[in-house]
Amino acid sequence: MAVLELRDVHTYYGHIHALKGISFKVEPGEIVTLIGANGAGKSTTLRTISGLVRARHGQVLLNGEDITHLPPHEIVARGVGHVPEGRRIFPQLTVWENLEMGAYTVKDRQEIARRMEFVFSIFPRLKERLHQKGGTLSGGEQQMLAIARALMMSPRILLLDEPSMGLAPVLVESIFEVIRQLNWQGTTILLVEQNAHMALQVAHRGYVLETGRIVLEGTARELAENPLVQAAYLGMH
Ligand code: ATP
C-alpha cells in the first residue's frame, strides 16, 4: 500500500485556486520529487498534506487512512514529518532542546535517546553542538537541525520543502547526501525542490507541477531525459 496518496486534491487561498486536482502516490522506501517553477503549488501540496491548509475537495491518505480533515498535530502524530521552507527551528533553544521538542509526543526517555543516537549518526556535527543555541548555527547546520527535529518523530514519511535553498554548493551536496543516506536507512521522502537537477539525481520518481496541476510524471531518469523538463527545469536547450 502507498505510504501517501493524494486523490484529486483542490486547495484554495481565498479565491485563488492553488491546487487544481492533484493526484499522486508515494510508495514505501521511495524518494519522490515534486518539481515546478515558483508558484506552481509545490509548497501548497506539502501544506495540504500536513493539514496547514485545507483541501476543499479530494482526499489525502496515509497508509490508506483518510487524514484529509485531521488537525495538523494529529497528522504529525500519525507520522508525517514536515520540514518547511526556511528552516524554522527554535533559535533561542539549544540543539538538544530543539531535538527534544521534535519528540514531544514520546514519553519513553530511552526511546528519545535511541532516536537522538540515530539522528547523530546522520548528523554528527549536531552532536558536537548540542548546547549551542539554534539561532547561532550556520545556515546549513540549521537546515540539518530542522531535518533532525522532524526525524525525532520517527516519521513514516518526511516532507522536505526546498532543503537546499540558500545554501552554498558544498552544503547543497551534503544535504542531498543526507537525503540519500536517510532513504537507504528506510525513510520514505517527498522532496520539493527548485534544484531539479539535484532532485532528479536522488529521487526514484517525480511529478512536474505547473500552476496547480501535474503535467508530467515518470521515473527520475525519464524526467531527466525529457526535452521539456530539460528546457524548462534543467537549463538545457
Ligand atoms: P515556491 O517555490 O515559490 O514556493 P511553490 O510551487 O511552492 O512555489 P506555492 O507556494 O505552493 O508555490 O504557491 C502556489 C500558489 O498559491 C501561488 O500562486 C501563490 O501565490 C499562492 N499562495 C501561496 N500561499 C498563499 C497564501 N498564504 N495566500 C494567498 N495565496 C497564496
CSV table of C-alpha atoms and ligand atoms in Angstrom, one decimal:
chain,number,residue,atom,x,y,z
A,1,MET,CA,0.0,0.0,0.0
A,2,ALA,CA,1.2,3.5,-0.7
A,3,VAL,CA,2.5,5.4,2.3
A,4,LEU,CA,0.9,8.6,0.9
A,5,GLU,CA,-1.8,9.1,-1.7
A,6,LEU,CA,-3.4,12.3,-2.9
A,7,ARG,CA,-6.7,11.9,-4.8
A,8,ASP,CA,-7.9,14.9,-6.8
A,9,VAL,CA,-6.9,17.4,-4.2
A,10,HIS,CA,-8.0,21.0,-4.7
A,11,THR,CA,-6.8,23.7,-2.4
A,12,TYR,CA,-7.7,27.4,-2.3
A,13,TYR,CA,-6.3,30.5,-0.7
A,14,GLY,CA,-9.4,32.6,-0.6
A,15,HIS,CA,-10.4,32.8,-4.3
A,16,ILE,CA,-7.0,31.6,-5.5
A,17,HIS,CA,-7.3,28.1,-6.8
A,18,ALA,CA,-3.8,26.9,-5.9
A,19,LEU,CA,-4.1,23.2,-6.4
A,20,LYS,CA,-6.4,22.1,-9.2
A,21,GLY,CA,-6.8,18.4,-8.8
A,22,ILE,CA,-3.5,16.9,-7.6
A,23,SER,CA,-3.3,13.1,-7.6
A,24,PHE,CA,-0.1,11.1,-6.9
A,25,LYS,CA,1.3,8.3,-4.7
A,26,VAL,CA,4.5,7.7,-2.7
A,27,GLU,CA,5.3,4.1,-2.1
A,28,PRO,CA,7.3,2.7,0.9
A,29,GLY,CA,11.0,3.4,0.6
A,30,GLU,CA,10.7,5.8,-2.3
A,31,ILE,CA,12.1,9.3,-2.8
A,32,VAL,CA,9.5,11.2,-4.9
A,33,THR,CA,10.2,14.7,-6.0
A,34,LEU,CA,7.8,17.5,-7.0
A,35,ILE,CA,9.4,19.8,-9.5
A,36,GLY,CA,7.9,23.1,-10.7
A,37,ALA,CA,8.5,26.8,-11.1
A,38,ASN,CA,7.8,29.5,-8.4
A,39,GLY,CA,4.1,29.5,-7.6
A,40,ALA,CA,3.4,26.1,-9.2
A,41,GLY,CA,1.9,24.8,-5.9
A,42,LYS,CA,4.7,22.6,-4.5
A,43,SER,CA,4.7,24.1,-1.0
A,44,THR,CA,0.9,24.2,-1.0
A,45,THR,CA,0.9,20.5,-1.8
A,46,LEU,CA,3.0,19.8,1.3
A,47,ARG,CA,1.0,22.1,3.4
A,48,THR,CA,-2.2,20.4,2.4
A,49,ILE,CA,-0.8,17.0,3.3
A,50,SER,CA,0.2,18.4,6.8
A,51,GLY,CA,-3.2,20.0,7.3
A,52,LEU,CA,-1.7,23.5,7.5
A,53,VAL,CA,-4.0,24.5,4.7
A,54,ARG,CA,-7.2,22.6,3.9
A,55,ALA,CA,-8.1,20.7,0.8
A,56,ARG,CA,-11.5,21.9,-0.3
A,57,HIS,CA,-12.0,18.8,-2.4
A,58,GLY,CA,-10.3,15.4,-2.6
A,59,GLN,CA,-8.5,13.2,-0.2
A,60,VAL,CA,-5.1,12.7,1.4
A,61,LEU,CA,-4.5,9.1,2.5
A,62,LEU,CA,-1.7,8.0,4.8
A,63,ASN,CA,-1.2,4.2,4.7
A,64,GLY,CA,-4.7,4.0,3.4
A,65,GLU,CA,-6.2,6.1,6.2
A,66,ASP,CA,-8.0,9.3,5.3
A,67,ILE,CA,-6.2,12.2,7.1
A,68,THR,CA,-7.7,15.0,5.0
A,69,HIS,CA,-9.7,16.5,7.8
A,70,LEU,CA,-7.4,15.8,10.8
A,71,PRO,CA,-5.8,18.8,12.6
A,72,PRO,CA,-2.1,19.3,11.9
A,73,HIS,CA,-0.9,17.9,15.3
A,74,GLU,CA,-2.7,14.6,14.7
A,75,ILE,CA,-1.3,14.4,11.2
A,76,VAL,CA,2.2,14.8,12.7
A,77,ALA,CA,1.4,12.2,15.4
A,78,ARG,CA,0.4,9.7,12.6
A,79,GLY,CA,3.8,10.0,11.1
A,80,VAL,CA,4.0,12.9,8.7
A,81,GLY,CA,7.2,14.8,9.3
A,82,HIS,CA,7.2,18.2,7.6
A,83,VAL,CA,10.4,20.3,7.2
A,84,PRO,CA,9.0,23.6,5.9
A,85,GLU,CA,10.9,26.1,3.7
A,86,GLY,CA,13.2,28.4,5.6
A,87,ARG,CA,14.5,26.2,8.4
A,88,ARG,CA,12.0,27.1,11.1
A,89,ILE,CA,14.0,25.9,14.2
A,90,PHE,CA,13.6,27.5,17.6
A,91,PRO,CA,16.5,30.0,17.6
A,92,GLN,CA,16.5,30.5,21.4
A,93,LEU,CA,16.6,26.8,22.2
A,94,THR,CA,19.7,24.7,22.1
A,95,VAL,CA,20.2,21.9,19.6
A,96,TRP,CA,19.3,19.4,22.3
A,97,GLU,CA,16.2,21.3,23.2
A,98,ASN,CA,15.1,21.6,19.6
A,99,LEU,CA,15.5,17.9,19.2
A,100,GLU,CA,13.5,17.2,22.4
A,101,MET,CA,10.7,19.4,21.0
A,102,GLY,CA,10.7,17.2,17.9
A,103,ALA,CA,9.9,14.2,20.1
A,104,TYR,CA,7.4,15.9,22.3
A,105,THR,CA,4.8,13.1,22.0
A,106,VAL,CA,7.3,10.5,23.1
A,107,LYS,CA,7.3,9.8,26.8
A,108,ASP,CA,9.9,7.0,26.9
A,109,ARG,CA,13.3,8.5,27.7
A,110,GLN,CA,15.1,5.5,26.3
A,111,GLU,CA,13.2,5.8,23.0
A,112,ILE,CA,14.1,9.5,22.9
A,113,ALA,CA,17.8,8.7,23.5
A,114,ARG,CA,17.7,6.0,20.8
A,115,ARG,CA,16.3,8.4,18.3
A,116,MET,CA,18.9,11.0,19.2
A,117,GLU,CA,21.6,8.5,18.5
A,118,PHE,CA,20.1,7.7,15.1
A,119,VAL,CA,19.9,11.5,14.4
A,120,PHE,CA,23.6,11.9,15.5
A,121,SER,CA,24.7,9.0,13.3
A,122,ILE,CA,23.3,11.0,10.3
A,123,PHE,CA,24.3,14.5,11.6
A,124,PRO,CA,27.5,14.0,13.7
A,125,ARG,CA,28.0,17.8,13.6
A,126,LEU,CA,24.9,18.4,15.6
A,127,LYS,CA,26.2,16.2,18.4
A,128,GLU,CA,29.2,18.5,18.7
A,129,ARG,CA,26.9,21.5,19.1
A,130,LEU,CA,24.3,20.1,21.5
A,131,HIS,CA,24.4,23.1,23.8
A,132,GLN,CA,24.6,25.8,21.2
A,133,LYS,CA,21.6,27.8,20.5
A,134,GLY,CA,19.8,27.0,17.3
A,135,GLY,CA,19.9,30.6,16.1
A,136,THR,CA,23.7,30.7,16.3
A,137,LEU,CA,24.2,27.7,13.9
A,138,SER,CA,25.2,28.3,10.3
A,139,GLY,CA,22.5,28.1,7.6
A,140,GLY,CA,23.5,24.6,6.7
A,141,GLU,CA,23.5,23.4,10.3
A,142,GLN,CA,20.1,25.0,10.9
A,143,GLN,CA,18.8,23.0,7.9
A,144,MET,CA,20.3,19.9,9.3
A,145,LEU,CA,18.7,20.6,12.7
A,146,ALA,CA,15.3,21.2,11.0
A,147,ILE,CA,15.5,17.8,9.4
A,148,ALA,CA,16.8,16.2,12.5
A,149,ARG,CA,14.0,17.6,14.5
A,150,ALA,CA,11.4,16.1,12.1
A,151,LEU,CA,13.3,12.7,12.3
A,152,MET,CA,12.8,12.7,16.1
A,153,MET,CA,9.1,11.9,15.4
A,154,SER,CA,10.3,8.8,13.5
A,155,PRO,CA,8.0,9.7,10.6
A,156,ARG,CA,6.6,7.3,8.1
A,157,ILE,CA,7.1,10.0,5.5
A,158,LEU,CA,9.3,13.0,5.5
A,159,LEU,CA,8.2,16.1,3.6
A,160,LEU,CA,11.1,18.3,2.6
A,161,ASP,CA,10.4,21.7,1.3
A,162,GLU,CA,13.4,23.2,-0.6
A,163,PRO,CA,16.1,21.8,1.7
A,164,SER,CA,18.9,23.2,-0.5
A,165,MET,CA,17.5,26.8,-0.6
A,166,GLY,CA,20.1,29.4,0.2
A,167,LEU,CA,22.9,27.0,0.9
A,168,ALA,CA,26.4,27.2,-0.6
A,169,PRO,CA,27.0,24.5,-3.3
A,170,VAL,CA,29.1,22.3,-1.0
A,171,LEU,CA,26.3,22.3,1.6
A,172,VAL,CA,23.8,21.5,-1.1
A,173,GLU,CA,25.8,18.4,-1.8
A,174,SER,CA,25.9,17.4,1.8
A,175,ILE,CA,22.1,17.9,2.3
A,176,PHE,CA,21.5,15.7,-0.8
A,177,GLU,CA,23.9,13.1,0.6
A,178,VAL,CA,21.9,13.2,3.9
A,179,ILE,CA,18.7,12.6,1.9
A,180,ARG,CA,20.2,9.6,0.2
A,181,GLN,CA,21.5,8.2,3.4
A,182,LEU,CA,18.2,8.6,5.2
A,183,ASN,CA,16.4,6.9,2.4
A,184,TRP,CA,19.0,4.0,2.5
A,185,GLN,CA,18.1,3.6,6.1
A,186,GLY,CA,14.4,3.2,5.2
A,187,THR,CA,12.9,6.7,5.3
A,188,THR,CA,10.3,7.5,2.7
A,189,ILE,CA,10.7,11.0,1.3
A,190,LEU,CA,8.6,13.5,-0.6
A,191,LEU,CA,11.0,16.2,-1.8
A,192,VAL,CA,10.1,19.6,-3.1
A,193,GLU,CA,12.9,21.3,-5.0
A,194,GLN,CA,13.7,24.1,-7.3
A,195,ASN,CA,17.0,22.5,-7.9
A,196,ALA,CA,15.6,19.9,-10.3
A,197,HIS,CA,19.0,18.7,-11.4
A,198,MET,CA,19.9,17.6,-7.8
A,199,ALA,CA,16.4,16.4,-7.1
A,200,LEU,CA,16.3,14.1,-10.1
A,201,GLN,CA,19.6,12.7,-9.1
A,202,VAL,CA,18.4,11.4,-5.7
A,203,ALA,CA,14.7,10.7,-6.4
A,204,HIS,CA,13.3,7.5,-7.8
A,205,ARG,CA,10.3,9.2,-9.4
A,206,GLY,CA,8.9,12.6,-9.9
A,207,TYR,CA,6.0,14.8,-10.8
A,208,VAL,CA,6.1,18.1,-12.6
A,209,LEU,CA,3.7,20.8,-11.4
A,210,GLU,CA,2.5,23.8,-13.4
A,211,THR,CA,0.0,26.2,-12.0
A,212,GLY,CA,-1.6,23.7,-9.6
A,213,ARG,CA,-1.7,20.7,-11.9
A,214,ILE,CA,0.6,17.7,-12.6
A,215,VAL,CA,1.6,18.0,-16.2
A,216,LEU,CA,4.2,15.2,-16.3
A,217,GLU,CA,5.2,12.2,-14.3
A,218,GLY,CA,7.8,9.5,-14.6
A,219,THR,CA,10.9,7.9,-13.2
A,220,ALA,CA,13.7,10.3,-12.3
A,221,ARG,CA,15.6,9.1,-15.4
A,222,GLU,CA,12.6,9.6,-17.7
A,223,LEU,CA,12.1,13.1,-16.4
A,224,ALA,CA,15.7,14.0,-16.6
A,225,GLU,CA,15.8,12.8,-20.3
A,226,ASN,CA,12.5,14.6,-21.2
A,227,PRO,CA,13.2,17.5,-23.5
A,228,LEU,CA,10.5,19.7,-21.9
A,229,VAL,CA,11.9,19.1,-18.5
A,230,GLN,CA,15.4,19.8,-19.8
A,231,ALA,CA,14.4,23.0,-21.3
A,232,ALA,CA,12.2,24.3,-18.5
A,233,TYR,CA,13.9,23.0,-15.4
A,234,LEU,CA,17.4,21.8,-16.2
A,235,GLY,CA,18.5,24.8,-18.1
A,236,MET,CA,19.3,22.8,-21.2
A,237,HIS,CA,18.4,23.8,-24.8
B,1,ATP,P1,7.8,28.5,-4.5
B,1,ATP,O1,8.8,27.6,-4.9
B,1,ATP,O2,7.9,29.9,-5.0
B,1,ATP,O3,7.5,28.4,-3.0
B,1,ATP,P2,5.5,26.8,-4.9
B,1,ATP,O4,5.4,25.9,-6.1
B,1,ATP,O5,5.9,26.2,-3.6
B,1,ATP,O6,6.5,28.0,-5.2
B,1,ATP,P3,3.2,27.7,-3.6
B,1,ATP,O7,3.9,28.4,-2.5
B,1,ATP,O8,2.5,26.4,-3.3
B,1,ATP,O9,4.1,27.5,-4.9
B,1,ATP,O10,2.1,28.7,-4.2
B,1,ATP,C1,1.1,28.3,-5.1
B,1,ATP,C2,0.1,29.5,-5.4
B,1,ATP,O11,-0.6,29.8,-4.3
B,1,ATP,C3,0.9,30.7,-5.9
B,1,ATP,O12,0.1,31.4,-6.9
B,1,ATP,C4,0.9,31.6,-4.6
B,1,ATP,O13,0.9,33.0,-4.9
B,1,ATP,C5,-0.4,31.2,-3.9
B,1,ATP,N1,-0.2,31.3,-2.5
B,1,ATP,C6,0.6,30.6,-1.7
B,1,ATP,N2,0.5,30.9,-0.4
B,1,ATP,C7,-0.5,31.8,-0.3
B,1,ATP,C8,-1.2,32.5,0.7
B,1,ATP,N3,-0.9,32.3,2.0
B,1,ATP,N4,-2.2,33.3,0.4
B,1,ATP,C9,-2.6,33.5,-0.9
B,1,ATP,N5,-2.0,32.9,-1.9
B,1,ATP,C10,-1.0,32.0,-1.7
